[in-house]
Coordinates of C-alpha atoms and ligand atoms in Angstrom, one line a residue:
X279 CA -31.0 12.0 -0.6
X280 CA -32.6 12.6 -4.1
X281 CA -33.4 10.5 -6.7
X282 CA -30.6 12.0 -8.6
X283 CA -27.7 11.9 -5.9
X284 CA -28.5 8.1 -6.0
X285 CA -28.0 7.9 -9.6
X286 CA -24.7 9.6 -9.2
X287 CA -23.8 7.1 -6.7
X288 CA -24.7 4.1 -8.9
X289 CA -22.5 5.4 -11.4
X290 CA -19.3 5.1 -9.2
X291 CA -20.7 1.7 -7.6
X292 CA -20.7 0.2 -11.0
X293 CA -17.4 1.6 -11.4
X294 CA -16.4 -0.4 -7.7
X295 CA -18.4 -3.4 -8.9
X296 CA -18.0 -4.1 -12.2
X297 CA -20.9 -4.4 -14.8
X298 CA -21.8 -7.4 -13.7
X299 CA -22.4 -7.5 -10.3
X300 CA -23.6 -4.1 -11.3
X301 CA -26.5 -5.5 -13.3
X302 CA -27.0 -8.8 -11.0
X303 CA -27.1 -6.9 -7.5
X304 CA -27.2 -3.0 -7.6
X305 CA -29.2 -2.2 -10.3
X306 CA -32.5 -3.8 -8.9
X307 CA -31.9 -1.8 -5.9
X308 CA -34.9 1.0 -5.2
X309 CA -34.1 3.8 -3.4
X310 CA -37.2 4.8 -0.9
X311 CA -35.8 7.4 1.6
X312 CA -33.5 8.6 4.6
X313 CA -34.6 8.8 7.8
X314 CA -32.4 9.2 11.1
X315 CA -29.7 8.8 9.3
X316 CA -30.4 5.4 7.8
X317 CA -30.9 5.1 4.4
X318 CA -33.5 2.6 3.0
X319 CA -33.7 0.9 0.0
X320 CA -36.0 -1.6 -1.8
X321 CA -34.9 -5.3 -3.2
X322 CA -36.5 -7.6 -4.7
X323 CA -36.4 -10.4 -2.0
X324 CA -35.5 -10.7 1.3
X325 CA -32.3 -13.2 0.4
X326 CA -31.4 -10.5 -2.0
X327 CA -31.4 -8.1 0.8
X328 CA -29.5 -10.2 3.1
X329 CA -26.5 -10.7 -0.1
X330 CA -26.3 -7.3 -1.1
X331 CA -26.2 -6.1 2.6
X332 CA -23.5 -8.3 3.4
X333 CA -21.4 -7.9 0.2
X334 CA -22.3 -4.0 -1.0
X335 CA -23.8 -2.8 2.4
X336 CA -20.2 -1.1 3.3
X337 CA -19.6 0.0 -0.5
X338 CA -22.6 1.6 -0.9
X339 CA -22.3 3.4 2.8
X340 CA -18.9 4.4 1.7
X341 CA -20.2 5.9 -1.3
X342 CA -23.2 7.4 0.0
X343 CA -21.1 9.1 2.1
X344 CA -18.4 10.6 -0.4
X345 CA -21.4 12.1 -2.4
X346 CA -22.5 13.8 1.0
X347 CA -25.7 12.2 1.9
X348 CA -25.9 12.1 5.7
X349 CA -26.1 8.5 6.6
X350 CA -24.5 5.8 8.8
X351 CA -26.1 2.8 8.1
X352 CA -28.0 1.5 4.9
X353 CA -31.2 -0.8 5.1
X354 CA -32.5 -3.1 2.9
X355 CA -36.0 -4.5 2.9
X356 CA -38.2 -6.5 0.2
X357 CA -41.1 -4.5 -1.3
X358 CA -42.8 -6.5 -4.5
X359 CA -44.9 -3.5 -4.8
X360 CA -41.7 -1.3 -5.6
X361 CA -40.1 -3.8 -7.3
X362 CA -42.5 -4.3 -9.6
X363 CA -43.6 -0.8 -10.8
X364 CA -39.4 -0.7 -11.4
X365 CA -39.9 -3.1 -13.9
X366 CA -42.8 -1.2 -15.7
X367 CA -39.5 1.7 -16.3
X368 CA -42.4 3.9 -14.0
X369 CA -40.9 5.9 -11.2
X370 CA -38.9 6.0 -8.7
X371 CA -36.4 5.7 -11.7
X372 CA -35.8 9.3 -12.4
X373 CA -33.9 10.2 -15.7
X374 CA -30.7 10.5 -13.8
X375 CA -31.2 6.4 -12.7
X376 CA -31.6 5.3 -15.6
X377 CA -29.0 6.1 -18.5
X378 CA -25.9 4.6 -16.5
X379 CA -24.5 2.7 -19.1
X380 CA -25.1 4.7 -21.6
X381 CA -22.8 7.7 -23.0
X382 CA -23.1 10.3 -25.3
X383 CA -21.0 9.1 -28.7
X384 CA -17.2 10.2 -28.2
X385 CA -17.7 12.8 -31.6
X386 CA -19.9 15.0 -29.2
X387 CA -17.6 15.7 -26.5
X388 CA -15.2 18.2 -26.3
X389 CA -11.5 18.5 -25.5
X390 CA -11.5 18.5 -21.9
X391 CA -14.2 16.5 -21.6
X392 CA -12.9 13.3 -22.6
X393 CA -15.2 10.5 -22.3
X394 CA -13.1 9.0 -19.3
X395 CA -14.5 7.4 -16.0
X396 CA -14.4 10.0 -12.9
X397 CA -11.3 10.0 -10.6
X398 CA -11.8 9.6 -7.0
X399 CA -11.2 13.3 -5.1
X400 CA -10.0 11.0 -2.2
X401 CA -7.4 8.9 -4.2
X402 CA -4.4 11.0 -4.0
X403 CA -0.8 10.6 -3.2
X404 CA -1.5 12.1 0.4
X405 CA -4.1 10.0 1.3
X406 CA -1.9 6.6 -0.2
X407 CA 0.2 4.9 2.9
X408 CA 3.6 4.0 2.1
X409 CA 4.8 0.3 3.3
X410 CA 7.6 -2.1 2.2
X411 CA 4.8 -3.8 -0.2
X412 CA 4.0 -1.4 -2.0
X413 CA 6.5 1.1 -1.7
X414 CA 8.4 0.7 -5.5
X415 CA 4.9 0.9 -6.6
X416 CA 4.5 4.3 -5.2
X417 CA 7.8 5.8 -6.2
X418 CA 7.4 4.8 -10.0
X419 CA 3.9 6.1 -9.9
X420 CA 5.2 9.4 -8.0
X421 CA 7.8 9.4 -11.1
X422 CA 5.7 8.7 -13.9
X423 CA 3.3 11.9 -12.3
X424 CA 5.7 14.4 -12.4
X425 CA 5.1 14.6 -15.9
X426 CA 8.6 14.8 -16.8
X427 CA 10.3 13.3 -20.4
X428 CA 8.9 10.1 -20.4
X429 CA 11.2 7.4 -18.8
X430 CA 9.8 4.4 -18.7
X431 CA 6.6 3.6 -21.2
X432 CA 4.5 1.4 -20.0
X433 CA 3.9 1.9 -16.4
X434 CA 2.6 -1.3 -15.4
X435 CA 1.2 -2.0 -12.2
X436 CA 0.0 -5.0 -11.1
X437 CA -1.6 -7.0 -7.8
X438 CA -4.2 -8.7 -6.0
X439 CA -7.4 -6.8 -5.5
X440 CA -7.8 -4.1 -3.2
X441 CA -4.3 -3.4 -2.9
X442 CA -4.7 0.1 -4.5
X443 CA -3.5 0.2 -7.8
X444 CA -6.7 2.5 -9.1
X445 CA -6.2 4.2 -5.6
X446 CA -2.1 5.0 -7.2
X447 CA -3.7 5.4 -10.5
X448 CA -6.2 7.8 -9.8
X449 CA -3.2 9.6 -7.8
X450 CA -1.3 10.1 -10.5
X451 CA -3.9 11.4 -13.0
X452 CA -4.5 14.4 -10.2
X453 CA -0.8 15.1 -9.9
X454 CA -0.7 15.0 -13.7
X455 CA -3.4 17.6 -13.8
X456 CA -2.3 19.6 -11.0
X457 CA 2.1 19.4 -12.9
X458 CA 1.0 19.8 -16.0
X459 CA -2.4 20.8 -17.1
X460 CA -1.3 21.2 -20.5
X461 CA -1.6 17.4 -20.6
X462 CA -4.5 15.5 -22.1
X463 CA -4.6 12.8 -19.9
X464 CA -7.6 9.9 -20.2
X465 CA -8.4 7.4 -17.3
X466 CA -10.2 4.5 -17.6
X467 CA -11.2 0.9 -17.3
X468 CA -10.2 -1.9 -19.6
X469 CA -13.7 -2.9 -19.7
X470 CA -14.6 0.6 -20.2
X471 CA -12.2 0.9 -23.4
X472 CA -14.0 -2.7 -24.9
X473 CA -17.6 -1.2 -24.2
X474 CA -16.9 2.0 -26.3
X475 CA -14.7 0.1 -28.9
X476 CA -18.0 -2.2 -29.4
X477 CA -19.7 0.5 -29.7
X478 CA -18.3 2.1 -31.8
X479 CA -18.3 -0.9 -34.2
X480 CA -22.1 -1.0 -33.7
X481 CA -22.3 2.5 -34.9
X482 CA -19.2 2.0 -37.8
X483 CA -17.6 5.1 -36.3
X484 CA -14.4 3.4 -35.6
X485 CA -12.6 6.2 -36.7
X486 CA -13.5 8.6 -34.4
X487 CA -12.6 5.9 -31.9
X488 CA -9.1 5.8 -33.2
X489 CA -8.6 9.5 -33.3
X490 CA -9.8 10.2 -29.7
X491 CA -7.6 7.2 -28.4
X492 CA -4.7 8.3 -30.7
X493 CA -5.1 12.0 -29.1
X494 CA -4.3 11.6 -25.6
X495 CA -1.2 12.9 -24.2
X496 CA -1.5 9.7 -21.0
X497 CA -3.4 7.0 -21.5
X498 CA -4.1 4.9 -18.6
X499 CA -5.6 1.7 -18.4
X500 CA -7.5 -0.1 -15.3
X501 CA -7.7 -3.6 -15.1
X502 CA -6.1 -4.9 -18.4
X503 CA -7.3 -8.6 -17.4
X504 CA -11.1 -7.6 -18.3
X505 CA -9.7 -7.3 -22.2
X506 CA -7.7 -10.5 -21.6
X507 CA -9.1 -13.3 -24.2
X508 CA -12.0 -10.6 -25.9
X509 CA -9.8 -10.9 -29.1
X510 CA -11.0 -7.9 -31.7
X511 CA -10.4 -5.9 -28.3
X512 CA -7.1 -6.8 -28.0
X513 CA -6.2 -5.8 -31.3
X514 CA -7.8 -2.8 -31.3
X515 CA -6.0 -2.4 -27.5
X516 CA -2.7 -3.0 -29.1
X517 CA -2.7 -0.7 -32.1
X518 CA -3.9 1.9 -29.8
X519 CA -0.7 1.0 -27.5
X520 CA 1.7 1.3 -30.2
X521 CA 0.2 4.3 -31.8
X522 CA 0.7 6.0 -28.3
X523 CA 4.2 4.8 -27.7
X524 CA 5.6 6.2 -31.6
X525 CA 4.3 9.3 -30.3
X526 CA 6.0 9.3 -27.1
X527 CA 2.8 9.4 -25.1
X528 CA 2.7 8.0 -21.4
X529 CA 0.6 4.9 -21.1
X530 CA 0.1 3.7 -17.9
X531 CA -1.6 0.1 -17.3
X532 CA -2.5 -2.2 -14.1
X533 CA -3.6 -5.2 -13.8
X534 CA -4.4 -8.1 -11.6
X535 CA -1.2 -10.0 -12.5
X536 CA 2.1 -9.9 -14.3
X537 CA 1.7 -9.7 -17.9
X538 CA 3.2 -13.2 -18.2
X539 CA 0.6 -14.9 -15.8
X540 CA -2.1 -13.3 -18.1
X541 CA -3.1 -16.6 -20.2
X542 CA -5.2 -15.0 -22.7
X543 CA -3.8 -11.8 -23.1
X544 CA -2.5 -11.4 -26.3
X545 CA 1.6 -12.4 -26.6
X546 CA 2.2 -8.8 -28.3
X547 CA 1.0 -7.3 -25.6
X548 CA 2.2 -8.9 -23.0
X549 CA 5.2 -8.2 -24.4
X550 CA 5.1 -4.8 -25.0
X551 CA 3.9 -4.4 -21.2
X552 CA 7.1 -6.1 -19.9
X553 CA 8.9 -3.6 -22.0
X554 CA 8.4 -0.5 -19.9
X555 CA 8.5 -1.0 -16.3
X556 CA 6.4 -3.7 -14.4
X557 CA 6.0 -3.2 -11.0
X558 CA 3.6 -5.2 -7.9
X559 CA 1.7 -4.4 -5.4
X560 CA 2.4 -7.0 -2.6
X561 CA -0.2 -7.6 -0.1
X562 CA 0.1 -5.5 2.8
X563 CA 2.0 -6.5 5.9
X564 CA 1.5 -5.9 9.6
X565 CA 3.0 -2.8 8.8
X566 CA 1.3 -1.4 6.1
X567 CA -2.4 -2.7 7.6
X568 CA -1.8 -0.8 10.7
X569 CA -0.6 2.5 8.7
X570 CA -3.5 2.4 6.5
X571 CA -5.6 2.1 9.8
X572 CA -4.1 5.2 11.6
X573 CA -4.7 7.0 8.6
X574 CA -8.3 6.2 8.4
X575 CA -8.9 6.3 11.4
X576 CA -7.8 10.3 11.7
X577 CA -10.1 10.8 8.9
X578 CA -12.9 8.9 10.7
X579 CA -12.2 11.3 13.6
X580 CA -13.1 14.3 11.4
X581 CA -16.8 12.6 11.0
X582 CA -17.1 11.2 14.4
X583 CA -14.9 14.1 16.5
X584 CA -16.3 12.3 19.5
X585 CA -15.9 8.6 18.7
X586 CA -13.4 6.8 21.4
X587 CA -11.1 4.2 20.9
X588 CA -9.5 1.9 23.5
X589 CA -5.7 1.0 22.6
X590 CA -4.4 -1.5 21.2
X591 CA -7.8 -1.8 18.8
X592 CA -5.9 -1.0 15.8
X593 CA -3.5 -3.4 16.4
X594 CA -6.0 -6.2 17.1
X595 CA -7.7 -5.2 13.3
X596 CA -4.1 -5.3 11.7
X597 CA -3.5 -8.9 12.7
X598 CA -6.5 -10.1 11.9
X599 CA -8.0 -8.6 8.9
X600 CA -6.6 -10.1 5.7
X601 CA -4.3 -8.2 3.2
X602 CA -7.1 -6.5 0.7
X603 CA -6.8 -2.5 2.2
X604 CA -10.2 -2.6 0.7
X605 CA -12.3 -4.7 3.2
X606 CA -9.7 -3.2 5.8
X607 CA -11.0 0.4 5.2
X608 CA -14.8 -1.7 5.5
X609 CA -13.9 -3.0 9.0
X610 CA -13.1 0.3 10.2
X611 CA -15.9 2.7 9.0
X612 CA -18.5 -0.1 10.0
X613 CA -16.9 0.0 13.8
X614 CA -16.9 3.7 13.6
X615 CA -20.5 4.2 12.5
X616 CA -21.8 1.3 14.5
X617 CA -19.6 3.0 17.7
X618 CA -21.1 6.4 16.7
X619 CA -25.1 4.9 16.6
X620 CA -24.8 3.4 19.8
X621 CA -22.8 5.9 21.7
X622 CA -20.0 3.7 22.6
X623 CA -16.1 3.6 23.3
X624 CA -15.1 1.2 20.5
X625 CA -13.5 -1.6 22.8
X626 CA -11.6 -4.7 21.7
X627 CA -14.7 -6.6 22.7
X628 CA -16.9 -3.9 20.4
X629 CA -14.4 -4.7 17.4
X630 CA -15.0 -8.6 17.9
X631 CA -18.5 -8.1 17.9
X632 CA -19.4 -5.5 15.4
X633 CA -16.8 -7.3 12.9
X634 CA -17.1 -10.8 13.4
X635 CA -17.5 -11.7 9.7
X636 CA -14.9 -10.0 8.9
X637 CA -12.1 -11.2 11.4
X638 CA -10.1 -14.0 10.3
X639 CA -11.7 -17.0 12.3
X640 CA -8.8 -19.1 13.5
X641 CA -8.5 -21.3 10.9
X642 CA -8.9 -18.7 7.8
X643 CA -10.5 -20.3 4.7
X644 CA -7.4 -20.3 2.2
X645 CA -8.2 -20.7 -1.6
X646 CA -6.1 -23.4 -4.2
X647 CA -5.8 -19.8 -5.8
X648 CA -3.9 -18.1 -3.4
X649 CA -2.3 -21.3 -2.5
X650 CA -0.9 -21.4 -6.1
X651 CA 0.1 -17.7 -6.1
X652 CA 2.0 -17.4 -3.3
X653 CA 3.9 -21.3 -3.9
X654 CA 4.8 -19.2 -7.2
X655 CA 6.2 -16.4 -5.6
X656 CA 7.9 -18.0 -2.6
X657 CA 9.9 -20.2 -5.4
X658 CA 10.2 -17.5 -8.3
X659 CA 8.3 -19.7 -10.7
X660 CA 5.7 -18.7 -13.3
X661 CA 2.3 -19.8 -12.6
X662 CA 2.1 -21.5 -15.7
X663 CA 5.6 -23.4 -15.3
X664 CA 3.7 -24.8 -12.1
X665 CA 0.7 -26.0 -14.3
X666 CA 3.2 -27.3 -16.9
X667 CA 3.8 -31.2 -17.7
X668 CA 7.4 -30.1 -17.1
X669 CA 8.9 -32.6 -14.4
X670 CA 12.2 -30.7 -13.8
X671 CA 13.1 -30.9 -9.5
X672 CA 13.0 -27.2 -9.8
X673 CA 9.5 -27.2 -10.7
X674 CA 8.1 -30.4 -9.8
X675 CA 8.8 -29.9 -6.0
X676 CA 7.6 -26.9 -5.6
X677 CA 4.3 -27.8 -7.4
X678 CA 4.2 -30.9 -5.2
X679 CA 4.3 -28.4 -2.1
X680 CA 1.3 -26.2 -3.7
X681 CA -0.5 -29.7 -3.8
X682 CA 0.4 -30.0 -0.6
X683 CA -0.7 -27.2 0.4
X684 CA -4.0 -27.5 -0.9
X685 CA -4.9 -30.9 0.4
X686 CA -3.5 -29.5 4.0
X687 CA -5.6 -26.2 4.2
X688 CA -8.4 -26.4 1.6
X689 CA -11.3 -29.0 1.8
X690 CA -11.1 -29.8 -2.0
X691 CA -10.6 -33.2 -2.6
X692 CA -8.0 -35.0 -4.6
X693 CA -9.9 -34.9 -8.3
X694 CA -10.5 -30.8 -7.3
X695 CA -7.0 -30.4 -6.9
X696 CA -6.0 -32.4 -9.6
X697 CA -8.1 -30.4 -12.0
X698 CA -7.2 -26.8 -10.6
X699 CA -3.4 -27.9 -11.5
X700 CA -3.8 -28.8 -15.2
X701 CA -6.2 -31.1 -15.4
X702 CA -3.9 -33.8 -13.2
X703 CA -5.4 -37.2 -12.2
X704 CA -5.9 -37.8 -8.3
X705 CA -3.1 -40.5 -8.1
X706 CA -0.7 -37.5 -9.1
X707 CA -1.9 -35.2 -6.6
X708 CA -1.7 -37.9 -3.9
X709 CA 1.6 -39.3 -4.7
X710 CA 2.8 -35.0 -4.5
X711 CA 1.2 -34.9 -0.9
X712 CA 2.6 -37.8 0.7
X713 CA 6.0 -37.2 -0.9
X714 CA 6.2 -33.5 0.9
X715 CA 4.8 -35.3 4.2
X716 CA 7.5 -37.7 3.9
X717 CA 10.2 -35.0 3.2
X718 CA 9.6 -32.8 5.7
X719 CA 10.2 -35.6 8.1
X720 CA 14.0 -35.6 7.0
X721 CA 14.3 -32.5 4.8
X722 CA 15.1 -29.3 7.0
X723 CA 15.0 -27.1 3.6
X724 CA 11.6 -28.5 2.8
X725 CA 10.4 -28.2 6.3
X726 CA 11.0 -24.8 6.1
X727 CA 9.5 -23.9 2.9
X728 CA 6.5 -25.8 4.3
X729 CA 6.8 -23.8 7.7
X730 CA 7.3 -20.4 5.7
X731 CA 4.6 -21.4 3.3
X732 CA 2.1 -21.8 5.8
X733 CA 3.3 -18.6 8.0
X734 CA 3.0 -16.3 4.2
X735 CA -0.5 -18.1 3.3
X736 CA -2.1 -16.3 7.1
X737 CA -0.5 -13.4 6.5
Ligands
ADP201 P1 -7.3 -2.2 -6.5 O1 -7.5 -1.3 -7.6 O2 -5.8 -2.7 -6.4 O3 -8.2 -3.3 -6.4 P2 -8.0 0.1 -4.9 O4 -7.0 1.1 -5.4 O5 -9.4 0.2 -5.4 O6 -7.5 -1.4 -5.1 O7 -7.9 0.2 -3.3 C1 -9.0 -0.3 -2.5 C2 -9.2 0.6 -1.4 O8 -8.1 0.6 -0.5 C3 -9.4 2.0 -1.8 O9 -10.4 2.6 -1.0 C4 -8.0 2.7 -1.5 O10 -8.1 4.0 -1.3 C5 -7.5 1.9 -0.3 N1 -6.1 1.7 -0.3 C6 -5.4 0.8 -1.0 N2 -4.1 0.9 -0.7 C7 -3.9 2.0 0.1 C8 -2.8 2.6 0.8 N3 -1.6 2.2 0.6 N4 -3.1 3.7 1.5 C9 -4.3 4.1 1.7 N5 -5.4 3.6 1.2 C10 -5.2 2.5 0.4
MG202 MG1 -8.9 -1.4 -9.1

């Protein structure tokens, strides 16, 4: 690989990762060389090494691969040495390592060359797997591509991460393309729109800011919860929105949540997002997890046409890899390459091994976060109607089951829990857990909810 193909692949790993895990773990990484088809990069310490392997080791593969380098496994070791002439800006950064956050100022660049972030060849509507979770998703996405008069304005799509809403995104910006190329159609992320507004405050060119934005045909947004609570952004966002929609232009947003659950986004907007249509991406099923699979696994059979699998290997991932298709699609190119390296059929035993931090250990670590989420969704309520003063039953029960919840399958104590729902004082949270132990003694209903809760919270 060359110094140059690595600063291509930063580029779309700070797109994966976000600026700041960007800065804090990829950037210090130094490429050195590939050898057997292991490439080897330099970090700063061993710990380092050990974090980033764990947390961007797959990623990076992943990427790696996409831009065509030849690799199967990536290896990092500490080298002060390299680390330091890094810091002196002396090689190995070559000019294409370097510059990757900054961009040339949007009056240089030409019509089709909008300043927008790169789409992914491999998100497409072929390569997205259809399930009951995230099936509406997928047919007002196919809608919105077809470039027809435009129906519904915004398209909003929101869910958990790694559920594939830039995947659906990114597939509708090439159907766009491929429909109607008379388009102008600009992709990019929230974060991405705040960095060049700043910008172009720093450099009091926020006019040519406003033109460009204004002179898209489809606008389409990642991530709106990045500009969530960055006020002048928000504005700026928002005239941008309704300058778009008086024109009749597409806009086409996602997001990590329903624009009501967004606390600091800005009423207006969240507003005008529940004006078009807003639909979720549910986390995947059993289904869906074991689609996904087959589909990758075909693809994986393209790179490794002699890689065996025993049956029923699949099946064993589906159950037991949590809903985020992301760390799914991890699981199955690590089993693949590590299968490939050592020659072997990939077993069930294989899996177990060559996955275990990945596979749900019995008891899987549940969060007061997704405890929260799902209690909301199970009983239709708003998350900030559970977080609310408001004692209604209708409310109050179900927020005494999330306690419940918490206490039952986190290890936070009573003050954490307290202060996760609204800053509430231990006694509270204590008097909410022992009421839903008591009730499911006598209470089929709440029994149930409890039983469902606890069956939803593992899926
Ligand atoms: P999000 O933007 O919701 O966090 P992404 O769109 O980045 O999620 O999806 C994460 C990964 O999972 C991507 O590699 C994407 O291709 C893959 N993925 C997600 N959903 C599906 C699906 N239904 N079919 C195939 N791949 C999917
Ligand atoms: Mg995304």
């Amino acid at each position: 690989m060359t110094d140059e193909t690595w600063g291509l692949v930063r580029n779309e790993l700070l797109e994966s990762v976000g600026v700041n895990n960007f800065k804090a773990w990829i950037d210090p990484i130094v490429f050195h060389t590939t050898e057997e088809r292991i490439a080897h990069f330099f970090v700063p310490t061993n710990f380092f090494g050990t974090w980033v392997s764990q947390n961007f080791g797959d990623l990076i593969l992943r990427h790696l691969i996409s831009a065509g380098v030849k690799v199967d496994r990536v290896q990092f070791s500490s080298n002060s040495a390299a680390m330091a002439e890094k810091s002196l800006g002396a090689a190995p950064h070559s000019p294409m390592q370097a510059p990757i956050l900054e961009e040339k100022p949007a009056a240089d660049l030409s019509d089709d060359d909008l300043p927008g972030s790169k789409l992914n060849p491999l998100y497409t509507f072929d390569n997205f797997v259809v399930g009951k979770p995230n099936e509406l998703a997928h047919a007002a996405a196919r809608r919105v591509a077809e470039g027809g008069p435009v129906s519904f304005n915004p398209l909003f799509l929101y869910g958990g991460v790694g559920l594939g809403k830039t995947h659906l995104m990114h597939a509708i910006a090439w159907e766009l393309r491929e429909n109607r190329p008379d388009l102008r159609i600009h992709y990019l992320s929230a974060e991405q729109f705040m960095y060049r507004f700043v910008r172009a405050l720093r450099e009091k060119d926020t006019i040519s800011f406003k033109q460009m934005f204004r002179s898209v045909d489809v606008l389409m947004v990642d991530d709106v919860q990045f500009i969530a609570g960055k006020n002048s952004t928000q504005e700026e966002f928002f005239h941008t929105f309704n300058a778009l929609v008086e024109m009749g232009k597409q806009i086409i947003i996602s997001g990590d949540r329903a624009p009501v659950d967004m606390e600091d986004l800005d009423n207006r907007i969240a507003s005008r997002l529940q004006c078009g249509l807003v639909v979720d991406l549910h986390p995947t099923d059993y289904e869906l997890r074991l689609g996904v699979l087959q589909a990758k696994m075909d693809t994986q059979r393209q790179r490794y046409p002699q890689i065996k699998m025993a049956t029923g290997v699949l099946e064993f991932i589906a159950h037991r890899v949590s809903s985020n298709v992301r760390v799914l699609e991890g699981a199955l190119t690590r089993l693949c390459a590590f299968a490939d390296l050592i020659g072997a059929e990939i077993t069930l035993d294989l899996a177990q091994e060559c996955l275990s931090d990945i596979l749900r250990a019995t008891g899987r670590k549940v969060t007061m976060d997704e405890i929260i989420k799902k209690s909301c969704e199970y009983y239709k309520l708003r998350q900030s109607d559970m977080m609310s003063p408001n004692r209604t039953r209708t409310i109050a029960r179900p927020r005494q089951m999330a306690m419940y919840l918490c206490k039952k399958y986190t290890t936070r104590s009573l003050p954490e829990i307290g202060r996760k729902f609204g800053g509430r004082d231990h006694t509270t949270i204590l008097h909410g857990v022992r009421k839903i132990e008591e009730l499911i003694g006598k209470d089929n209903q709440i029994a149930e909810d409890a039983e469902l809760l606890r069956r939803l919270l593992e899926a």
